């Protein structure tokens, strides 16, 4: 099968290790990812700001980039949910591209969804001897419904103590353009989220969306708190590497 990586803006430009981790993890199961260079932003910032024509232009680029892919995998629940929920809306008056959008929806998966639902993998053989807490991002958990998959993967990581995050379902305050337009409210929300992270006494905060993790990591760093922040793909890849070293 032809499996393509939809890297997303933040992972591509700020956190490339996330994409590298996914490549290494999927290679373990014989999945070789390709990377269509034509891909660009999914259009979510423009869409959320009311610029639907501009968002439609970005969406067209992705329709073309992944036209021939059997599966499309993304490290972001937020960007994946943009495709799933709003691409059909963007092209509702364009039957030809609506059909293309629906085909993209059907084959696009958030990373943990693909591992668990398509490959049937819940145990990657990782070892990670640390205290970890998990932030379920709003778009991934609420819009996309990614809830069980990351928990299944984390519960099989050997040596890891998974600590419950108080009020885990609360938003971290990022919300893309919300953090810019409503910065005072956003700042208060991320401070509260960081307080809850610190309550757990975890060494590592893990999640599925780099926007949320970047926001929380920034607040923790500003406060001088030594909590490491990682995408789940990074944690699993690091854990697999450690397992190999120990073996």
XYZ file of C-alpha atoms in Angstrom:
247
model
C 0.000 0.000 0.000
C 1.096 3.545 -0.690
C 1.175 5.408 2.607
C 1.889 9.132 2.582
C 2.879 11.504 5.363
C 0.905 14.704 5.848
C 3.447 16.400 8.076
C 1.521 19.626 8.997
C 3.090 23.067 9.333
C 4.263 22.881 12.948
C 5.772 19.427 12.670
C 7.528 20.309 9.434
C 8.919 23.680 10.453
C 9.305 23.446 14.241
C 9.230 19.790 15.310
C 10.684 17.662 12.490
C 11.639 14.933 14.970
C 7.942 14.037 15.237
C 7.808 13.087 11.569
C 11.107 11.216 11.822
C 9.758 9.248 14.783
C 6.677 8.193 12.831
C 8.843 7.064 9.905
C 10.977 4.886 12.209
C 7.990 3.423 14.033
C 6.065 2.481 10.895
C 9.181 1.026 9.266
C 9.126 -1.511 12.106
C 5.898 -2.839 10.567
C 7.019 -2.750 6.965
C 5.329 0.551 6.135
C 7.471 2.813 3.982
C 6.143 6.356 3.962
C 6.408 8.672 1.010
C 6.321 12.447 1.311
C 4.542 14.348 -1.480
C 6.473 17.614 -1.683
C 3.470 19.499 -3.067
C 1.673 19.394 0.294
C 1.288 22.581 2.292
C -0.946 23.934 5.076
C -4.358 22.262 5.385
C -5.993 25.694 5.433
C -7.286 25.582 9.000
C -6.009 29.040 10.107
C -7.675 30.687 7.105
C -10.855 28.642 7.534
C -11.171 29.503 11.232
C -10.627 33.189 10.441
C -13.429 33.227 7.869
C -11.240 33.225 4.744
C -12.878 30.236 3.084
C -11.666 30.987 -0.449
C -8.058 30.979 0.751
C -8.701 27.824 2.796
C -10.200 26.184 -0.296
C -7.002 26.953 -2.217
C -4.894 25.227 0.438
C -7.296 22.298 0.479
C -7.005 21.913 -3.292
C -3.244 21.562 -2.906
C -3.711 18.653 -0.505
C -6.326 17.012 -2.734
C -3.747 17.002 -5.514
C -0.777 16.017 -3.327
C -2.487 12.915 -1.927
C -4.611 11.966 -4.936
C -2.791 8.671 -5.511
C -2.127 7.712 -1.888
C -3.829 4.667 -0.364
C -3.482 6.092 3.144
C -2.509 9.507 4.513
C -1.079 9.740 8.042
C -0.725 12.892 10.121
C 0.826 13.568 13.545
C -1.904 16.112 14.276
C -5.457 15.422 15.396
C -6.256 19.069 14.712
C -5.179 19.092 11.069
C -6.671 15.636 10.482
C -9.996 16.812 11.895
C -9.866 19.822 9.547
C -9.816 17.416 6.606
C -12.467 15.124 8.064
C -14.977 17.747 9.155
C -14.485 20.802 6.980
C -13.167 19.752 3.579
C -16.616 18.411 2.600
C -18.051 21.753 3.734
C -15.531 23.719 1.660
C -16.469 21.825 -1.507
C -20.180 21.283 -0.920
C -21.053 23.277 -4.068
C -18.370 21.630 -6.212
C -19.425 18.004 -6.919
C -16.166 16.971 -8.556
C -13.910 18.219 -5.787
C -16.398 17.171 -3.125
C -15.915 13.588 -4.312
C -12.139 14.071 -4.141
C -12.441 15.565 -0.646
C -14.549 12.637 0.552
C -11.964 10.183 -0.797
C -9.243 12.058 1.120
C -11.363 11.948 4.279
C -11.797 8.174 4.001
C -8.073 7.479 3.748
C -6.684 10.090 6.177
C -5.766 8.966 9.686
C -4.195 10.545 12.722
C -1.013 8.636 13.588
C -2.342 6.599 16.544
C -5.539 5.813 14.636
C -3.490 4.285 11.833
C -1.342 2.222 14.192
C -4.278 0.797 16.139
C -7.148 0.723 13.627
C -5.326 -0.117 10.386
C -2.191 -1.986 11.486
C -3.780 -3.480 14.607
C -0.773 -2.480 16.734
C -1.217 -1.556 20.393
C 2.219 -2.613 21.682
C 5.250 -1.266 19.818
C 7.676 -2.862 22.274
C 8.724 0.406 23.893
C 10.447 0.895 27.241
C 10.198 4.320 28.882
C 11.031 4.367 32.622
C 9.530 7.745 33.486
C 6.459 9.334 35.048
C 4.239 10.571 32.222
C 0.950 12.453 31.990
C -1.187 12.844 28.868
C -3.023 15.895 27.512
C -5.869 14.936 25.120
C -6.105 17.829 22.664
C -9.572 19.203 21.918
C -9.682 18.615 18.162
C -8.197 15.145 18.328
C -10.392 13.869 21.148
C -13.622 15.769 20.480
C -13.795 16.322 16.734
C -11.856 13.279 15.579
C -12.779 10.959 18.441
C -9.197 9.850 19.138
C -9.447 8.703 22.750
C -8.837 4.981 23.148
C -5.951 4.637 20.676
C -3.271 6.717 22.459
C -4.226 5.158 25.800
C -3.892 1.647 24.379
C -0.431 2.464 23.054
C 0.739 4.081 26.297
C -0.595 1.317 28.525
C 1.736 -1.145 26.774
C 4.898 0.920 27.304
C 7.044 -0.976 29.783
C 8.379 0.817 32.832
C 6.253 3.905 32.269
C 4.043 5.264 35.035
C 1.038 6.938 33.406
C -0.352 9.562 35.770
C -3.882 10.951 35.328
C -3.984 14.643 34.434
C -6.552 16.581 36.512
C -9.227 18.183 34.317
C -7.497 16.629 31.317
C -10.410 17.476 29.012
C -9.961 21.227 29.564
C -8.522 23.173 26.615
C -4.930 24.396 26.925
C -5.914 27.762 25.439
C -3.992 27.510 22.162
C -6.733 27.155 19.565
C -4.542 28.548 16.762
C -5.754 32.065 16.018
C -7.607 32.142 19.371
C -4.261 32.443 21.173
C -3.540 35.580 19.116
C -6.974 37.207 19.142
C -7.805 36.423 22.783
C -4.317 36.316 24.249
C -5.283 37.202 27.846
C -7.880 34.441 28.050
C -5.540 32.030 26.279
C -2.740 32.860 28.712
C -4.976 32.203 31.707
C -6.089 28.872 30.236
C -2.573 27.607 29.574
C -1.444 28.671 33.052
C -4.266 26.620 34.553
C -3.359 23.655 32.321
C 0.278 23.909 33.417
C -0.821 23.977 37.053
C -2.610 20.661 36.517
C 0.424 19.172 34.757
C 2.619 20.153 37.710
C 0.116 18.643 40.155
C 0.826 15.207 38.689
C 4.572 15.521 39.409
C 5.169 13.928 35.998
C 8.569 14.150 34.358
C 7.060 14.151 30.864
C 3.926 15.626 29.299
C 2.825 13.834 26.157
C 0.145 14.622 23.562
C -0.860 14.341 19.908
C -0.867 17.957 18.736
C 2.248 20.091 18.563
C 0.234 23.310 18.779
C -1.076 22.363 22.221
C 2.267 20.950 23.327
C 4.128 24.040 22.120
C 1.732 26.242 24.063
C 2.020 24.277 27.305
C 5.782 23.829 26.917
C 6.187 27.574 26.496
C 4.306 28.275 29.705
C 6.213 25.634 31.661
C 9.517 26.967 30.353
C 8.548 30.552 31.211
C 7.891 29.390 34.763
C 11.186 27.523 34.917
C 9.587 24.104 35.351
C 11.678 21.135 34.110
C 8.867 19.070 32.551
C 9.835 17.512 29.226
C 7.149 17.850 26.535
C 6.915 15.221 23.777
C 4.623 14.070 21.005
C 3.516 10.490 21.596
C 5.338 9.391 18.437
C 8.602 10.714 19.890
C 8.029 8.897 23.172
C 7.262 5.598 21.427
C 10.227 5.876 19.054
C 12.582 6.722 21.917
C 11.116 3.829 23.891
C 11.669 1.365 21.040
C 15.271 2.530 20.707
C 15.818 2.032 24.447
C 14.292 -1.449 24.282
C 16.707 -2.379 21.477
C 19.669 -1.043 23.439
C 18.686 -3.049 26.497
C 18.214 -6.205 24.430
